[in-house]
């Protein structure tokens, strides 16, 4: 990868050369964000005040003592993360995972220097929680710092200071933890998740099931009778009601909250009333049916006592479950105090959790409230009314534009999880043009932040809407399909990306013509997908056809023609045909210099590509001076920390390494990796490439421990970002196996080699260069 030069794109465009589908856009950046020296030093010097935390209030929790003991022993004995999880994919909600983690954090808060509760449903929400940590510890500096810098500062602080606890709540993907558990070792990591698979073999896990019958009965009595001792009859009724609810913690909590609010209703009367709801909620898994029956009772009474509370709950059901601001739930013309009172009522009934400014709704609550209810005869149905209000609430809260100022960007970052949730839960046939525009802007921002793979729900919803409203072959629909294909490509999902690209190209050819610029761009995109999939024969054929058409239509020296020539040269180079690649690079470089000038991005890219081809041909005497000259130009024109400057520095370091100059190579690679982490983020593809090559230099220098640590981190991050079978992931796995072999660790090397070979054969084919 050392010779590969990725062109940069700053935003997703709907169409044209710089659209998200364009193969030219290999990387995305948020800008030149660097932590200044004083900020980095502050991370070392700043100490947290005693007891600093952002823990939610402590809920009532009875039982689970054995589980609390296990957590304490695991965290303090092994100094590594523990994962609380239940044993099934469905029915996981409400089992008490978050409550257990919260009790652990409160019980042992005196033993930690800092405890931070992290909403971990997505990488973006983890980053948002880290920005709040920075804002707590250094509010003055954070007030003017961009989001990426705030995340970097929090990571630096956690790296410097020992004795903290991070609680990752509702983790959806185990791989999202890797950048943190892999790099931060000074404290404890504790996660809760509904996932039952995907955890590392070395991660201790705790399966959390329903409550013991005695604990369930005692919890229900505490919730209903508070500090009053229940009679023997009441205890018997509580035991029967708890059994009726399957000893499910969330069900018991919500039933107890209802009975505490309605003291005139006995436990037995509530149980009999609950039984009448069974036939109306016959679908779903046992936990879902139980919760639905309880809500039928609660919502029926709430509808009469506080209809606004029910309206708020149905609105919140369609938003991201965590950190829903009160303001988002307050429609125009509604008194905020009325909304606060409605939320307070919901919290009293344990339908939501409330901090006074933000609301959290249990995911199981949301899943059931989004589904149509058989008894709902309103027009439109209540769940769709909630959807309407949620969409309008988000649209009202969006700033006018993204990327204009820090405040607007922060607003977008806050609302993007809600937009992603709306996109992922779009009911069939749903249309909202302004919301679709917001999906596009949100996808742009995620792309700029290097999270292109996270845009898939937004792009899928956009494509579906355009197919329904303007037809399958409208130009905007084709653009949307190409954008989604590119997002799948970035996520390493070639099985979905390639067919989408293949479907889009003939549609462009039929509607716009063989030689329309968008048709030519689509052909380049498909060629790039074939290239990434290792099908170089088809990629080169498409590149050659497209180049011929560009030359005929736009001329020999048009920038699109020059870019197309660079793509073809790179495919030649990747196929091992260095003679043709070098010849084409040299001709293209001459034309770029004559037509575009010495400092045009295409010219600088041609310099770097040609140097890479020389390097692969073993001609380091020509490669290194060309790398050095290109780097000097980029430093002068783009600045020391521009991503393309960093890429050039990385390529030069790799050339030094290949020339055997390990001292200069390691020093330059260390500098480049540090800058990549600060500017592009810890898991950006170029950061991963930089870390991979530094590991290789360490290996050649005999520092196998450092090499293994870096390669293990890189492999975990590529698995997270790209998937298990992405070509870069396979290369990373192969590199790690090689270092294990070098270290004499055959027990780890051989199985990793075998797994990598099998995956390469399945994913890339028997004859792909990487498989061979």
mmCIF file of C-alpha atoms in Angstrom, residues 205-352:
data_model
loop_
_atom_site.group_PDB
_atom_site.id
_atom_site.type_symbol
_atom_site.label_atom_id
_atom_site.label_comp_id
_atom_site.label_asym_id
_atom_site.label_seq_id
_atom_site.Cartn_x
_atom_site.Cartn_y
_atom_site.Cartn_z
ATOM 1 C CA UNK A 205 -18.418 -12.311 28.976
ATOM 2 C CA UNK A 206 -21.375 -12.571 31.316
ATOM 3 C CA UNK A 207 -24.716 -13.863 30.114
ATOM 4 C CA UNK A 208 -27.539 -12.042 31.889
ATOM 5 C CA UNK A 209 -30.918 -13.738 32.079
ATOM 6 C CA UNK A 210 -34.249 -13.051 33.740
ATOM 7 C CA UNK A 211 -34.400 -12.450 37.484
ATOM 8 C CA UNK A 212 -34.623 -15.235 40.030
ATOM 9 C CA UNK A 213 -38.297 -15.597 41.110
ATOM 10 C CA UNK A 214 -37.519 -14.387 44.640
ATOM 11 C CA UNK A 215 -35.583 -11.362 43.347
ATOM 12 C CA UNK A 216 -38.378 -10.571 40.885
ATOM 13 C CA UNK A 217 -40.989 -10.712 43.647
ATOM 14 C CA UNK A 218 -38.890 -8.568 46.000
ATOM 15 C CA UNK A 219 -38.210 -5.962 43.287
ATOM 16 C CA UNK A 220 -41.901 -5.691 42.476
ATOM 17 C CA UNK A 221 -42.799 -5.274 46.159
ATOM 18 C CA UNK A 222 -40.167 -2.564 46.627
ATOM 19 C CA UNK A 223 -41.469 -0.654 43.611
ATOM 20 C CA UNK A 224 -45.115 -0.909 44.634
ATOM 21 C CA UNK A 225 -45.016 -0.646 48.417
ATOM 22 C CA UNK A 226 -41.825 1.450 48.778
ATOM 23 C CA UNK A 227 -40.722 1.138 52.424
ATOM 24 C CA UNK A 228 -43.960 -0.438 53.629
ATOM 25 C CA UNK A 229 -43.763 -4.151 54.432
ATOM 26 C CA UNK A 230 -46.153 -6.124 52.197
ATOM 27 C CA UNK A 231 -48.523 -8.636 53.729
ATOM 28 C CA UNK A 232 -48.217 -12.347 53.046
ATOM 29 C CA UNK A 233 -51.142 -12.103 50.593
ATOM 30 C CA UNK A 234 -49.514 -9.183 48.793
ATOM 31 C CA UNK A 235 -46.223 -11.105 48.525
ATOM 32 C CA UNK A 236 -48.085 -14.079 47.062
ATOM 33 C CA UNK A 237 -49.847 -11.805 44.564
ATOM 34 C CA UNK A 238 -46.491 -10.193 43.689
ATOM 35 C CA UNK A 239 -44.958 -13.604 43.076
ATOM 36 C CA UNK A 240 -47.854 -14.576 40.795
ATOM 37 C CA UNK A 241 -47.684 -11.302 38.871
ATOM 38 C CA UNK A 242 -43.893 -11.572 38.469
ATOM 39 C CA UNK A 243 -44.314 -15.095 37.092
ATOM 40 C CA UNK A 244 -47.009 -13.834 34.690
ATOM 41 C CA UNK A 245 -44.418 -11.334 33.362
ATOM 42 C CA UNK A 246 -41.745 -14.009 33.001
ATOM 43 C CA UNK A 247 -39.566 -12.415 35.723
ATOM 44 C CA UNK A 248 -38.471 -9.919 33.070
ATOM 45 C CA UNK A 249 -36.831 -6.881 34.758
ATOM 46 C CA UNK A 250 -38.192 -4.183 32.421
ATOM 47 C CA UNK A 251 -41.713 -5.633 32.618
ATOM 48 C CA UNK A 252 -41.552 -5.701 36.416
ATOM 49 C CA UNK A 253 -40.200 -2.159 36.539
ATOM 50 C CA UNK A 254 -42.980 -0.785 34.351
ATOM 51 C CA UNK A 255 -45.744 -2.729 36.111
ATOM 52 C CA UNK A 256 -44.396 -1.603 39.477
ATOM 53 C CA UNK A 257 -44.294 2.022 38.345
ATOM 54 C CA UNK A 258 -47.924 1.795 37.186
ATOM 55 C CA UNK A 259 -49.105 0.277 40.461
ATOM 56 C CA UNK A 260 -47.144 2.838 42.488
ATOM 57 C CA UNK A 261 -48.922 5.625 40.564
ATOM 58 C CA UNK A 262 -52.332 3.955 40.947
ATOM 59 C CA UNK A 263 -52.425 2.809 44.563
ATOM 60 C CA UNK A 264 -56.087 1.844 44.397
ATOM 61 C CA UNK A 265 -55.383 -1.029 42.007
ATOM 62 C CA UNK A 266 -54.249 -4.247 43.676
ATOM 63 C CA UNK A 267 -51.562 -6.566 42.377
ATOM 64 C CA UNK A 268 -54.130 -9.298 41.729
ATOM 65 C CA UNK A 269 -56.516 -6.927 39.920
ATOM 66 C CA UNK A 270 -53.672 -5.708 37.716
ATOM 67 C CA UNK A 271 -52.687 -9.308 36.918
ATOM 68 C CA UNK A 272 -56.244 -10.178 35.897
ATOM 69 C CA UNK A 273 -56.475 -7.005 33.788
ATOM 70 C CA UNK A 274 -53.155 -7.884 32.169
ATOM 71 C CA UNK A 275 -54.494 -11.289 31.182
ATOM 72 C CA UNK A 276 -57.260 -9.762 29.078
ATOM 73 C CA UNK A 277 -54.624 -8.143 26.836
ATOM 74 C CA UNK A 278 -52.959 -11.416 25.870
ATOM 75 C CA UNK A 279 -55.028 -12.140 22.779
ATOM 76 C CA UNK A 280 -54.492 -8.603 21.464
ATOM 77 C CA UNK A 281 -50.713 -8.957 21.537
ATOM 78 C CA UNK A 282 -50.215 -12.510 20.347
ATOM 79 C CA UNK A 283 -47.351 -11.774 17.952
ATOM 80 C CA UNK A 284 -43.661 -11.440 18.750
ATOM 81 C CA UNK A 285 -41.356 -13.116 21.239
ATOM 82 C CA UNK A 286 -42.375 -13.677 24.879
ATOM 83 C CA UNK A 287 -40.623 -10.580 26.251
ATOM 84 C CA UNK A 288 -42.152 -8.389 23.538
ATOM 85 C CA UNK A 289 -45.653 -9.767 24.166
ATOM 86 C CA UNK A 290 -45.242 -9.240 27.897
ATOM 87 C CA UNK A 291 -44.115 -5.628 27.517
ATOM 88 C CA UNK A 292 -46.852 -4.915 24.961
ATOM 89 C CA UNK A 293 -49.510 -6.195 27.374
ATOM 90 C CA UNK A 294 -48.175 -3.963 30.140
ATOM 91 C CA UNK A 295 -48.109 -0.926 27.862
ATOM 92 C CA UNK A 296 -51.674 -1.538 26.759
ATOM 93 C CA UNK A 297 -52.730 -1.089 30.372
ATOM 94 C CA UNK A 298 -50.450 1.860 31.070
ATOM 95 C CA UNK A 299 -51.099 3.728 27.816
ATOM 96 C CA UNK A 300 -54.844 3.293 28.180
ATOM 97 C CA UNK A 301 -54.761 5.120 31.506
ATOM 98 C CA UNK A 302 -52.195 7.688 30.336
ATOM 99 C CA UNK A 303 -54.363 8.528 27.326
ATOM 100 C CA UNK A 304 -57.104 9.710 29.668
ATOM 101 C CA UNK A 305 -54.858 11.365 32.264
ATOM 102 C CA UNK A 306 -52.211 13.013 30.052
ATOM 103 C CA UNK A 307 -52.679 12.597 26.270
ATOM 104 C CA UNK A 308 -49.633 14.799 25.631
ATOM 105 C CA UNK A 309 -47.442 12.229 27.397
ATOM 106 C CA UNK A 310 -48.606 9.500 24.999
ATOM 107 C CA UNK A 311 -47.990 11.810 22.061
ATOM 108 C CA UNK A 312 -44.441 12.536 23.266
ATOM 109 C CA UNK A 313 -43.753 8.817 23.716
ATOM 110 C CA UNK A 314 -44.914 7.952 20.191
ATOM 111 C CA UNK A 315 -42.696 10.749 18.823
ATOM 112 C CA UNK A 316 -39.632 9.560 20.741
ATOM 113 C CA UNK A 317 -40.187 6.023 19.454
ATOM 114 C CA UNK A 318 -38.867 7.043 16.001
ATOM 115 C CA UNK A 319 -35.764 8.922 17.182
ATOM 116 C CA UNK A 320 -32.401 7.580 18.325
ATOM 117 C CA UNK A 321 -32.976 5.999 21.753
ATOM 118 C CA UNK A 322 -30.395 8.017 23.671
ATOM 119 C CA UNK A 323 -30.032 11.723 24.401
ATOM 120 C CA UNK A 324 -33.260 13.024 22.881
ATOM 121 C CA UNK A 325 -33.352 16.733 23.840
ATOM 122 C CA UNK A 326 -36.556 18.043 25.423
ATOM 123 C CA UNK A 327 -36.503 20.752 22.757
ATOM 124 C CA UNK A 328 -36.761 18.108 20.023
ATOM 125 C CA UNK A 329 -39.958 16.814 21.620
ATOM 126 C CA UNK A 330 -41.524 20.283 21.984
ATOM 127 C CA UNK A 331 -43.694 21.202 18.964
ATOM 128 C CA UNK A 332 -44.121 24.891 18.029
ATOM 129 C CA UNK A 333 -46.736 26.617 20.136
ATOM 130 C CA UNK A 334 -46.451 24.064 22.941
ATOM 131 C CA UNK A 335 -45.495 25.252 26.418
ATOM 132 C CA UNK A 336 -42.122 23.661 27.322
ATOM 133 C CA UNK A 337 -43.406 23.239 30.881
ATOM 134 C CA UNK A 338 -46.236 21.076 29.550
ATOM 135 C CA UNK A 339 -43.726 18.907 27.709
ATOM 136 C CA UNK A 340 -41.553 18.685 30.841
ATOM 137 C CA UNK A 341 -44.622 17.613 32.833
ATOM 138 C CA UNK A 342 -45.533 15.014 30.188
ATOM 139 C CA UNK A 343 -41.989 13.634 30.237
ATOM 140 C CA UNK A 344 -42.098 13.570 34.029
ATOM 141 C CA UNK A 345 -45.282 11.499 33.861
ATOM 142 C CA UNK A 346 -43.652 9.058 31.445
ATOM 143 C CA UNK A 347 -40.609 8.792 33.713
ATOM 144 C CA UNK A 348 -42.865 8.144 36.710
ATOM 145 C CA UNK A 349 -44.383 5.232 34.803
ATOM 146 C CA UNK A 350 -40.851 4.064 33.806
ATOM 147 C CA UNK A 351 -41.635 4.547 30.127
ATOM 148 C CA UNK A 352 -38.583 6.804 29.681
#
